[in-house]
mmCIF file of C-alpha atoms in Angstrom:
data_model
loop_
_atom_site.group_PDB
_atom_site.id
_atom_site.type_symbol
_atom_site.label_atom_id
_atom_site.label_comp_id
_atom_site.label_asym_id
_atom_site.label_seq_id
_atom_site.Cartn_x
_atom_site.Cartn_y
_atom_site.Cartn_z
ATOM 1 C CA MET A 287 -2.135 -12.592 4.466
ATOM 2 C CA ILE A 288 -4.534 -10.584 2.349
ATOM 3 C CA THR A 289 -2.487 -8.547 -0.113
ATOM 4 C CA GLY A 290 -3.286 -5.408 -2.030
ATOM 5 C CA THR A 291 -1.903 -2.609 -4.158
ATOM 6 C CA PRO A 292 -2.442 1.134 -3.806
ATOM 7 C CA LYS A 293 -4.935 2.742 -6.113
ATOM 8 C CA PRO A 294 -3.481 5.435 -8.401
ATOM 9 C CA ILE A 295 -3.463 8.842 -6.683
ATOM 10 C CA GLU A 296 -5.463 10.323 -9.544
ATOM 11 C CA GLU A 297 -8.267 7.810 -8.965
ATOM 12 C CA ILE A 298 -8.321 8.580 -5.231
ATOM 13 C CA LEU A 299 -8.325 12.330 -5.885
ATOM 14 C CA GLU A 300 -11.325 11.859 -8.144
ATOM 15 C CA MET A 301 -13.116 9.852 -5.423
ATOM 16 C CA ILE A 302 -12.537 12.479 -2.735
ATOM 17 C CA GLU A 303 -13.275 15.410 -5.029
ATOM 18 C CA PRO A 304 -16.722 16.171 -3.508
ATOM 19 C CA TYR A 305 -15.413 16.261 0.072
ATOM 20 C CA ASP A 306 -13.749 18.907 2.235
ATOM 21 C CA ASN A 307 -12.980 16.704 5.226
ATOM 22 C CA ILE A 308 -12.401 12.968 5.374
ATOM 23 C CA ILE A 309 -10.942 10.235 7.551
ATOM 24 C CA VAL A 310 -8.090 8.187 6.118
ATOM 25 C CA ALA A 311 -8.258 4.848 7.918
ATOM 26 C CA GLY A 312 -5.545 2.206 7.873
ATOM 27 C CA CYS A 313 -5.403 -1.254 9.431
ATOM 28 C CA PHE A 314 -2.623 -2.858 11.486
ATOM 29 C CA GLY A 315 -3.453 -6.297 10.038
ATOM 30 C CA CYS A 316 -2.410 -7.831 6.708
ATOM 31 C CA VAL A 317 -2.240 -4.556 4.804
ATOM 32 C CA THR A 318 0.398 -3.245 7.220
ATOM 33 C CA VAL A 319 2.553 -6.300 6.515
ATOM 34 C CA CYS A 320 2.243 -5.931 2.743
ATOM 35 C CA ARG A 321 2.967 -2.201 3.075
ATOM 36 C CA VAL A 322 -0.195 -0.905 1.485
ATOM 37 C CA GLY A 323 -2.540 0.120 4.294
ATOM 38 C CA GLY A 324 -0.732 0.534 7.616
ATOM 39 C CA ASP A 325 0.049 3.545 9.761
ATOM 40 C CA LYS A 326 2.911 4.723 7.530
ATOM 41 C CA GLU A 327 0.802 4.440 4.425
ATOM 42 C CA VAL A 328 -1.955 6.447 6.149
ATOM 43 C CA GLN A 329 0.550 9.229 6.821
ATOM 44 C CA VAL A 330 1.999 9.187 3.302
ATOM 45 C CA LEU A 331 -1.384 9.055 1.581
ATOM 46 C CA SER A 332 -2.821 11.806 3.796
ATOM 47 C CA SER A 333 0.132 14.107 3.129
ATOM 48 C CA THR A 334 -0.084 13.358 -0.584
ATOM 49 C CA LEU A 335 -3.796 14.160 -0.715
ATOM 50 C CA ARG A 336 -3.422 17.343 1.339
ATOM 51 C CA LEU A 337 -0.595 18.530 -0.934
ATOM 52 C CA ALA A 338 -2.487 17.707 -4.121
ATOM 53 C CA ARG A 339 -5.674 19.364 -2.939
ATOM 54 C CA GLU A 340 -3.961 22.467 -1.616
ATOM 55 C CA ALA A 341 -1.975 22.853 -4.845
ATOM 56 C CA SER A 342 -5.263 22.716 -6.748
ATOM 57 C CA GLY A 343 -6.589 25.572 -4.601
ATOM 58 C CA ARG A 344 -9.058 23.581 -2.482
ATOM 59 C CA LYS A 345 -7.756 22.379 0.868
ATOM 60 C CA ILE A 346 -8.948 19.197 2.502
ATOM 61 C CA GLU A 347 -8.968 18.344 6.201
ATOM 62 C CA ILE A 348 -7.890 14.809 6.948
ATOM 63 C CA LYS A 349 -8.086 12.837 10.172
ATOM 64 C CA GLU A 350 -5.516 10.067 10.149
ATOM 65 C CA ILE A 351 -6.211 6.845 12.028
ATOM 66 C CA CYS A 352 -5.016 3.269 11.943
ATOM 67 C CA LEU A 353 -7.217 0.626 13.552
ATOM 68 C CA GLU A 354 -6.010 -2.614 15.057
ATOM 69 C CA ARG A 355 -8.205 -4.404 12.509
ATOM 70 C CA GLN A 356 -11.041 -3.176 10.326
ATOM 71 C CA CYS A 357 -12.586 -6.652 10.111
ATOM 72 C CA ASP A 358 -13.550 -6.905 13.800
ATOM 73 C CA PRO A 359 -16.432 -4.903 15.286
ATOM 74 C CA GLU A 360 -14.711 -3.982 18.558
ATOM 75 C CA TYR A 361 -12.002 -2.037 16.747
ATOM 76 C CA LEU A 362 -14.500 -0.086 14.650
ATOM 77 C CA GLU A 363 -16.656 1.063 17.568
ATOM 78 C CA PRO A 364 -14.213 3.721 18.865
ATOM 79 C CA MET A 365 -14.737 5.584 15.560
ATOM 80 C CA ARG A 366 -18.471 5.872 16.088
ATOM 81 C CA PRO A 367 -18.450 9.096 18.183
ATOM 82 C CA TYR A 368 -16.699 11.115 15.488
ATOM 83 C CA VAL A 369 -17.196 9.315 12.174
ATOM 84 C CA GLU A 370 -20.233 11.427 11.260
ATOM 85 C CA ASP A 371 -18.211 14.624 11.768
ATOM 86 C CA TYR A 372 -16.489 13.742 8.500
ATOM 87 C CA GLN A 373 -17.991 13.617 5.034
ATOM 88 C CA ALA A 374 -16.377 10.303 4.030
ATOM 89 C CA VAL A 375 -13.926 7.617 5.093
ATOM 90 C CA LEU A 376 -11.135 6.607 2.736
ATOM 91 C CA SER A 377 -10.090 3.166 3.942
ATOM 92 C CA ILE A 378 -6.857 1.517 2.922
ATOM 93 C CA ALA A 379 -7.739 -1.809 4.523
ATOM 94 C CA CYS A 380 -8.687 -4.852 2.434
ATOM 95 C CA GLY A 381 -12.089 -5.101 0.795
ATOM 96 C CA ALA A 382 -13.420 -7.040 3.792
ATOM 97 C CA GLY A 383 -12.436 -4.284 6.227
ATOM 98 C CA ILE A 384 -13.844 -1.544 4.018
ATOM 99 C CA GLN A 385 -17.173 -3.345 3.647
ATOM 100 C CA PHE A 386 -17.417 -4.090 7.347
ATOM 101 C CA MET A 387 -16.866 -0.431 8.159
ATOM 102 C CA ALA A 388 -19.493 0.539 5.593
ATOM 103 C CA GLU A 389 -21.977 -1.810 7.283
ATOM 104 C CA LYS A 390 -21.290 -0.294 10.687
ATOM 105 C CA PHE A 391 -21.462 3.371 9.671
ATOM 106 C CA MET A 392 -24.496 3.563 7.427
ATOM 107 C CA LYS A 393 -24.532 7.331 6.982
ATOM 108 C CA THR A 394 -20.903 7.804 5.956
ATOM 109 C CA PRO A 395 -19.669 7.030 2.434
ATOM 110 C CA LEU A 396 -16.768 4.566 2.391
ATOM 111 C CA LEU A 397 -14.114 4.896 -0.306
ATOM 112 C CA PRO A 398 -11.505 2.235 -1.169
ATOM 113 C CA GLY A 399 -7.913 3.506 -1.263
ATOM 114 C CA ILE A 400 -6.408 0.189 -2.340
ATOM 115 C CA ASN A 401 -7.170 -2.648 -4.707
ATOM 116 C CA THR A 402 -7.382 -5.837 -2.683
ATOM 117 C CA GLY A 403 -5.396 -8.669 -4.210
ATOM 118 C CA PHE A 404 -5.169 -12.247 -2.981
ATOM 119 C CA LEU A 405 -4.302 -14.572 -0.083
ATOM 120 C CA GLY A 406 -0.575 -14.799 -0.421
ATOM 121 C CA VAL A 407 2.918 -14.871 0.987
ATOM 122 C CA THR A 408 5.920 -12.547 0.969
ATOM 123 C CA GLU A 409 8.418 -14.225 -1.349
ATOM 124 C CA ARG A 410 10.933 -11.430 -0.726
ATOM 125 C CA GLN A 411 10.672 -7.805 0.320
ATOM 126 C CA GLY A 412 8.375 -6.115 -2.165
ATOM 127 C CA GLU A 413 7.182 -9.330 -3.835
ATOM 128 C CA TRP A 414 4.051 -11.243 -2.876
ATOM 129 C CA ALA A 415 2.532 -14.301 -4.499
ATOM 130 C CA GLU A 416 -0.794 -16.078 -4.303
ATOM 131 C CA ARG A 417 -0.976 -19.350 -2.403
ATOM 132 C CA CYS A 418 -4.622 -19.945 -1.426
ATOM 133 C CA GLN A 419 -8.010 -19.340 -3.001
ATOM 134 C CA GLY A 420 -10.007 -20.331 0.070
ATOM 135 C CA CYS A 421 -11.809 -23.162 -1.751
ATOM 136 C CA GLY A 422 -13.010 -24.543 1.597
ATOM 137 C CA ASP A 423 -11.825 -28.129 1.008
ATOM 138 C CA CYS A 424 -8.069 -28.363 1.527
ATOM 139 C CA VAL A 425 -6.093 -31.179 -0.130
ATOM 140 C CA LEU A 426 -2.571 -30.006 0.673
ATOM 141 C CA HIS A 427 -1.827 -33.241 2.568
ATOM 142 C CA LEU A 428 -2.133 -35.126 -0.724
ATOM 143 C CA THR A 429 -0.316 -32.672 -2.952
ATOM 144 C CA GLY A 430 2.950 -32.146 -1.123
ATOM 145 C CA GLY A 431 1.767 -28.868 0.404
ATOM 146 C CA ILE A 432 1.262 -27.239 -3.006
ATOM 147 C CA CYS A 433 -2.252 -26.164 -3.877
ATOM 148 C CA PRO A 434 -3.553 -27.311 -7.280
ATOM 149 C CA VAL A 435 -6.486 -24.880 -7.058
ATOM 150 C CA THR A 436 -4.174 -21.863 -6.741
ATOM 151 C CA ARG A 437 -0.950 -22.900 -8.394
ATOM 152 C CA CYS A 438 -2.516 -24.456 -11.484
ATOM 153 C CA ALA A 439 -3.978 -21.782 -13.757
ATOM 154 C CA LYS A 440 -6.871 -24.115 -14.592
ATOM 155 C CA SER A 441 -7.257 -25.415 -11.013
ATOM 156 C CA ILE A 442 -7.263 -28.941 -12.393
ATOM 157 C CA PHE A 443 -6.900 -31.915 -10.118
ATOM 158 C CA HIS A 444 -5.350 -34.755 -12.041
ATOM 159 C CA GLY A 445 -1.888 -33.822 -13.138
ATOM 160 C CA PRO A 446 -0.439 -31.339 -15.597
ATOM 161 C CA CYS A 447 -2.342 -30.372 -18.732
ATOM 162 C CA GLY A 448 -0.915 -30.234 -22.253
ATOM 163 C CA GLY A 449 0.156 -26.651 -21.709
ATOM 164 C CA SER A 450 2.874 -27.612 -19.228
ATOM 165 C CA VAL A 451 6.253 -27.307 -20.946
ATOM 166 C CA ASN A 452 9.534 -27.890 -19.092
ATOM 167 C CA GLY A 453 7.858 -27.051 -15.805
ATOM 168 C CA THR A 454 6.346 -23.820 -17.097
ATOM 169 C CA CYS A 455 2.671 -22.981 -17.488
ATOM 170 C CA GLU A 456 1.374 -21.980 -20.903
ATOM 171 C CA VAL A 457 -0.317 -18.926 -19.367
ATOM 172 C CA ALA A 458 2.985 -17.078 -18.864
ATOM 173 C CA LYS A 459 6.683 -17.917 -18.902
ATOM 174 C CA ASP A 460 7.164 -16.726 -15.335
ATOM 175 C CA ILE A 461 4.455 -19.030 -13.952
ATOM 176 C CA LYS A 462 5.627 -22.459 -12.884
ATOM 177 C CA CYS A 463 3.354 -25.379 -13.672
ATOM 178 C CA GLY A 464 1.591 -26.120 -10.382
ATOM 179 C CA TRP A 465 1.324 -29.805 -11.163
ATOM 180 C CA GLN A 466 4.991 -30.083 -12.055
ATOM 181 C CA LEU A 467 5.731 -28.517 -8.654
ATOM 182 C CA ILE A 468 3.390 -30.989 -6.952
ATOM 183 C CA ILE A 469 4.925 -34.024 -8.651
ATOM 184 C CA ASP A 470 8.488 -32.854 -7.969
ATOM 185 C CA ARG A 471 7.618 -32.314 -4.334
ATOM 186 C CA LEU A 472 5.818 -35.650 -3.961
ATOM 187 C CA LYS A 473 8.857 -37.380 -5.469
ATOM 188 C CA SER A 474 11.211 -35.648 -3.080
ATOM 189 C CA LEU A 475 8.951 -36.619 -0.159
ATOM 190 C CA ASP A 476 8.710 -40.163 -1.497
ATOM 191 C CA GLN A 477 4.924 -39.788 -1.452
ATOM 192 C CA MET A 478 4.063 -40.417 -5.084
ATOM 193 C CA GLU A 479 1.388 -42.836 -3.894
ATOM 194 C CA ASN A 480 -0.601 -39.737 -2.897
ATOM 195 C CA TYR A 481 -0.881 -38.784 -6.561
ATOM 196 C CA GLY A 482 -3.290 -41.693 -7.016
ATOM 197 C CA LYS A 483 -5.247 -40.803 -3.902
ATOM 198 C CA LEU A 484 -6.655 -37.584 -5.263
ATOM 199 C CA LYS A 485 -10.385 -37.371 -5.252
ATOM 200 C CA PRO A 486 -12.152 -38.431 -8.440
ATOM 201 C CA TYR A 487 -13.782 -35.016 -8.492
ATOM 202 C CA LYS A 488 -13.433 -31.809 -6.528
ATOM 203 C CA GLY A 489 -16.508 -30.685 -4.648
ATOM 204 C CA TRP A 490 -16.851 -26.950 -5.124
ATOM 205 C CA ASP A 491 -19.805 -26.636 -2.761
ATOM 206 C CA ALA A 492 -17.506 -25.265 -0.050
ATOM 207 C CA SER A 493 -16.122 -22.681 -2.477
ATOM 208 C CA ARG A 494 -17.735 -19.575 -3.940
ATOM 209 C CA ASP A 495 -20.425 -21.357 -5.940
ATOM 210 C CA GLY A 496 -23.027 -20.923 -3.209
ATOM 211 C CA GLY A 497 -22.554 -17.166 -2.901
ATOM 212 C CA PRO A 498 -20.915 -15.396 0.046
ATOM 213 C CA ARG A 499 -19.773 -17.948 2.600
ATOM 214 C CA ARG A 500 -20.242 -17.974 6.347
ATOM 215 C CA ILE A 501 -18.511 -19.952 9.096
ATOM 216 C CA LEU A 502 -20.649 -20.723 12.109
ATOM 217 C CA ARG A 503 -18.821 -22.142 15.129
ATOM 218 C CA GLU A 504 -21.496 -23.109 17.646
ATOM 219 C CA ASP A 505 -18.799 -23.873 20.233
ATOM 220 C CA MET A 506 -17.693 -20.240 20.188
ATOM 221 C CA ILE A 507 -21.042 -18.506 20.289
ATOM 222 C CA MET B 136 18.437 16.288 13.219
ATOM 223 C CA LEU B 137 18.478 12.621 12.231
ATOM 224 C CA PRO B 138 21.357 10.317 13.124
ATOM 225 C CA CYS B 139 20.991 8.389 9.873
ATOM 226 C CA THR B 140 19.131 8.934 6.613
ATOM 227 C CA GLY B 141 17.783 5.406 7.172
ATOM 228 C CA ARG B 142 15.322 6.990 9.631
ATOM 229 C CA ILE B 143 13.819 9.118 6.878
ATOM 230 C CA ASP B 144 10.574 7.883 5.486
ATOM 231 C CA GLU B 145 8.274 9.184 2.800
ATOM 232 C CA SER B 146 5.910 10.886 5.235
ATOM 233 C CA LEU B 147 8.724 13.000 6.741
ATOM 234 C CA LEU B 148 9.727 14.190 3.288
ATOM 235 C CA LEU B 149 6.148 15.018 2.321
ATOM 236 C CA LYS B 150 5.648 16.813 5.657
ATOM 237 C CA ALA B 151 8.504 19.161 4.701
ATOM 238 C CA PHE B 152 6.508 20.185 1.617
ATOM 239 C CA GLU B 153 3.350 20.532 3.690
ATOM 240 C CA ASN B 154 5.311 22.805 6.013
ATOM 241 C CA GLY B 155 6.183 25.101 3.112
ATOM 242 C CA ALA B 156 9.494 23.824 1.725
ATOM 243 C CA ASP B 157 10.050 24.615 -1.958
ATOM 244 C CA GLY B 158 12.634 21.862 -2.187
ATOM 245 C CA VAL B 159 14.123 19.139 0.004
ATOM 246 C CA MET B 160 17.734 17.925 -0.045
ATOM 247 C CA VAL B 161 18.500 14.597 1.577
ATOM 248 C CA ILE B 162 22.179 14.103 2.340
ATOM 249 C CA GLY B 163 23.337 10.639 3.329
ATOM 250 C CA CYS B 164 26.727 9.054 3.867
ATOM 251 C CA LEU B 165 28.588 7.638 0.902
ATOM 252 C CA GLU B 166 27.090 4.417 -0.385
ATOM 253 C CA GLY B 167 28.896 1.438 1.095
ATOM 254 C CA ASP B 168 29.942 3.594 4.048
ATOM 255 C CA CYS B 169 26.790 3.462 6.184
ATOM 256 C CA HIS B 170 27.423 2.875 9.887
ATOM 257 C CA TYR B 171 24.063 1.070 9.973
ATOM 258 C CA VAL B 172 24.935 -1.017 6.888
ATOM 259 C CA ASN B 173 22.278 0.159 4.430
ATOM 260 C CA GLY B 174 20.467 3.175 5.931
ATOM 261 C CA ASN B 175 21.482 5.424 3.042
ATOM 262 C CA ILE B 176 20.418 2.848 0.439
ATOM 263 C CA ARG B 177 16.993 2.629 2.082
ATOM 264 C CA ALA B 178 16.780 6.412 2.161
ATOM 265 C CA ARG B 179 17.520 6.543 -1.579
ATOM 266 C CA SER B 180 14.691 4.164 -2.403
ATOM 267 C CA ARG B 181 12.311 6.183 -0.195
ATOM 268 C CA VAL B 182 13.381 9.415 -1.869
ATOM 269 C CA LYS B 183 12.680 7.740 -5.220
ATOM 270 C CA ARG B 184 9.175 6.864 -4.053
ATOM 271 C CA VAL B 185 8.638 10.502 -3.102
ATOM 272 C CA TYR B 186 9.857 11.562 -6.593
ATOM 273 C CA SER B 187 7.070 9.479 -8.012
ATOM 274 C CA ILE B 188 4.454 10.866 -5.585
ATOM 275 C CA LEU B 189 5.457 14.474 -6.323
ATOM 276 C CA GLU B 190 5.289 13.748 -10.029
ATOM 277 C CA GLN B 191 1.794 12.273 -9.731
ATOM 278 C CA ILE B 192 0.475 15.289 -7.843
ATOM 279 C CA ARG B 193 2.212 17.719 -10.194
ATOM 280 C CA ILE B 194 4.458 19.316 -7.604
ATOM 281 C CA GLY B 195 7.393 18.053 -9.587
ATOM 282 C CA PRO B 196 10.035 15.425 -8.815
ATOM 283 C CA ASP B 197 12.847 17.977 -9.272
ATOM 284 C CA ARG B 198 12.029 19.506 -5.907
ATOM 285 C CA ILE B 199 13.629 16.645 -4.023
ATOM 286 C CA ARG B 200 17.077 15.184 -4.416
ATOM 287 C CA MET B 201 19.389 12.871 -2.562
ATOM 288 C CA TYR B 202 23.136 13.414 -2.333
ATOM 289 C CA ASN B 203 25.793 11.215 -0.773
ATOM 290 C CA LEU B 204 28.694 12.868 1.014
ATOM 291 C CA SER B 205 31.220 12.054 3.695
ATOM 292 C CA ALA B 206 31.550 14.321 6.742
ATOM 293 C CA GLY B 207 34.924 15.532 5.413
ATOM 294 C CA GLU B 208 33.606 16.903 2.116
ATOM 295 C CA GLY B 209 32.677 20.443 3.165
ATOM 296 C CA ALA B 210 33.485 22.030 -0.199
ATOM 297 C CA LYS B 211 31.424 19.410 -2.031
ATOM 298 C CA PHE B 212 28.547 19.990 0.403
ATOM 299 C CA ALA B 213 28.629 23.730 -0.372
ATOM 300 C CA ALA B 214 28.740 23.027 -4.110
ATOM 301 C CA PHE B 215 25.824 20.556 -3.953
ATOM 302 C CA THR B 216 23.792 22.961 -1.821
ATOM 303 C CA ASN B 217 24.383 25.864 -4.213
ATOM 304 C CA GLU B 218 23.479 23.630 -7.147
ATOM 305 C CA PHE B 219 20.237 22.494 -5.509
ATOM 306 C CA VAL B 220 19.271 25.997 -4.352
ATOM 307 C CA SER B 221 19.726 27.364 -7.859
ATOM 308 C CA GLN B 222 17.679 24.455 -9.256
ATOM 309 C CA ILE B 223 14.831 25.313 -6.858
ATOM 310 C CA GLU B 224 15.139 29.040 -7.624
ATOM 311 C CA ASN B 225 14.733 28.228 -11.301
ATOM 312 C CA LEU B 226 11.628 26.151 -10.545
ATOM 313 C CA GLY B 227 10.157 28.932 -8.377
ATOM 314 C CA PRO B 228 7.944 28.483 -5.315
ATOM 315 C CA SER B 229 6.180 25.153 -4.936
ATOM 316 C CA PRO B 230 2.556 25.009 -6.128
ATOM 317 C CA ILE B 231 1.564 24.719 -2.449
ATOM 318 C CA ASN B 232 3.193 28.033 -1.608
ATOM 319 C CA VAL B 233 1.722 29.623 -4.738
ATOM 320 C CA ALA B 234 -1.762 28.448 -3.699
ATOM 321 C CA ARG B 235 -1.224 29.637 -0.117
ATOM 322 C CA LYS B 236 -0.148 33.098 -1.278
ATOM 323 C CA GLN B 237 -3.101 33.290 -3.617
ATOM 324 C CA ALA B 238 -5.499 32.275 -0.807
ATOM 325 C CA ALA B 239 -3.946 34.863 1.527
ATOM 326 C CA ARG B 240 -4.312 37.566 -1.164
ATOM 327 C CA GLU B 241 -7.947 36.647 -1.743
ATOM 328 C CA SER B 242 -8.803 36.695 1.944
ATOM 329 C CA ALA B 243 -7.047 40.091 2.353
ATOM 330 C CA GLN B 244 -9.126 41.435 -0.553
ATOM 331 C CA GLU B 245 -12.303 40.079 1.075
ATOM 332 C CA VAL B 246 -11.408 41.825 4.348
ATOM 333 C CA GLN B 247 -10.766 45.090 2.472
ATOM 334 C CA ALA B 248 -14.077 44.775 0.628
ATOM 335 C CA THR B 249 -15.981 44.411 3.903
#
C-alpha cells in the first residue's frame, strides 16, 4: 500500500488560514488502511480544525467526505457539482490522489493534509516499512523475494557492501543489511545458484530516470 | 450511552468539545477486566491521542481524562467526578466557549448599535 503520515496540525492550520469554508476529503484506499486518510481521520481532522479555528475567533465551515478512491476519475466526478462552492479542498489521500483531484478541479486550490511516504507493508499495528520502490524491472524471483533496490540502502545488485556488519547496514543500527537478508533467504530456499544469475547491470530505464512514468495497456483501452 | 469504552474514538471525544463541553471524563472498566478483552486499553490509547490533539490546538490536554472503575465502586466514582469537576473549574471554560461567548456579545452589541 501507499503509506503516509499526518502533517502537523500547525502546518495545516497555516495552509487553511485564508479560507472560511473548505472540503476535507479522505480516501477509502491505502490511506484508510495505514490510518492516515480514511473516514475516521477525516472526522478527527475536521473536528480538530473547527475547534482550533473557533478558539482563535474565526470559525471555519468544513464539508467532510471520503471517496472510494481519489486516484480514479469516476470517484472524483460526484464532487464536481459542489466543489466550487468551497474555497479549497484539504485532501488526506496520497500525493497521487491529491494531484489527480487538482487536475480535475482546476479552479479549486488543493491542499495536502498528509505527507505521502512509501510503498510498504504493515509489519504490526502502527508500524509500516518500505518494500518496493517501483523500479519497473522486478528481480524478486532471483533474490529470494527480497528486493535489493529497496532493502539495500545503496540499491546495489551484487552482494553486500563493506558497510554490512553482522547483518546490519552501516546507515543505521535498526536497518538490516538487505543483501544479508537475500543470502540468508536464498540459502534457506537452497537457491544460492540464483546469486550468480543476477544481471551484470541493472537497467534503470524502467525506473524514474525518464521522468514521470506511464503504463499503456492497449488490450484494456 | 456506550456499552464499552472500546467504542469510543477520537472523533467522538472531539465532538463533545465541539458541542460545548469544558471537559470530558472517560470511565472504563478496570484494566484486565474488559468483557471485550481490551476495549478499555484501546480507549486509553485513543484518549491519549486526543490529549495530544488538544495540546496542539491549545485547548489543553487537562480537559480530558480517563479513569478505570468497576461498577461496584460508587464512592470512588463520586470522588473521581468531584476531582475532575474541580480540575475543570480551575481551568475555566474551554477556549471554544470563551470564543462563542465573545462572538455572542459582539453580535448583541452590533444589534444594539443598529
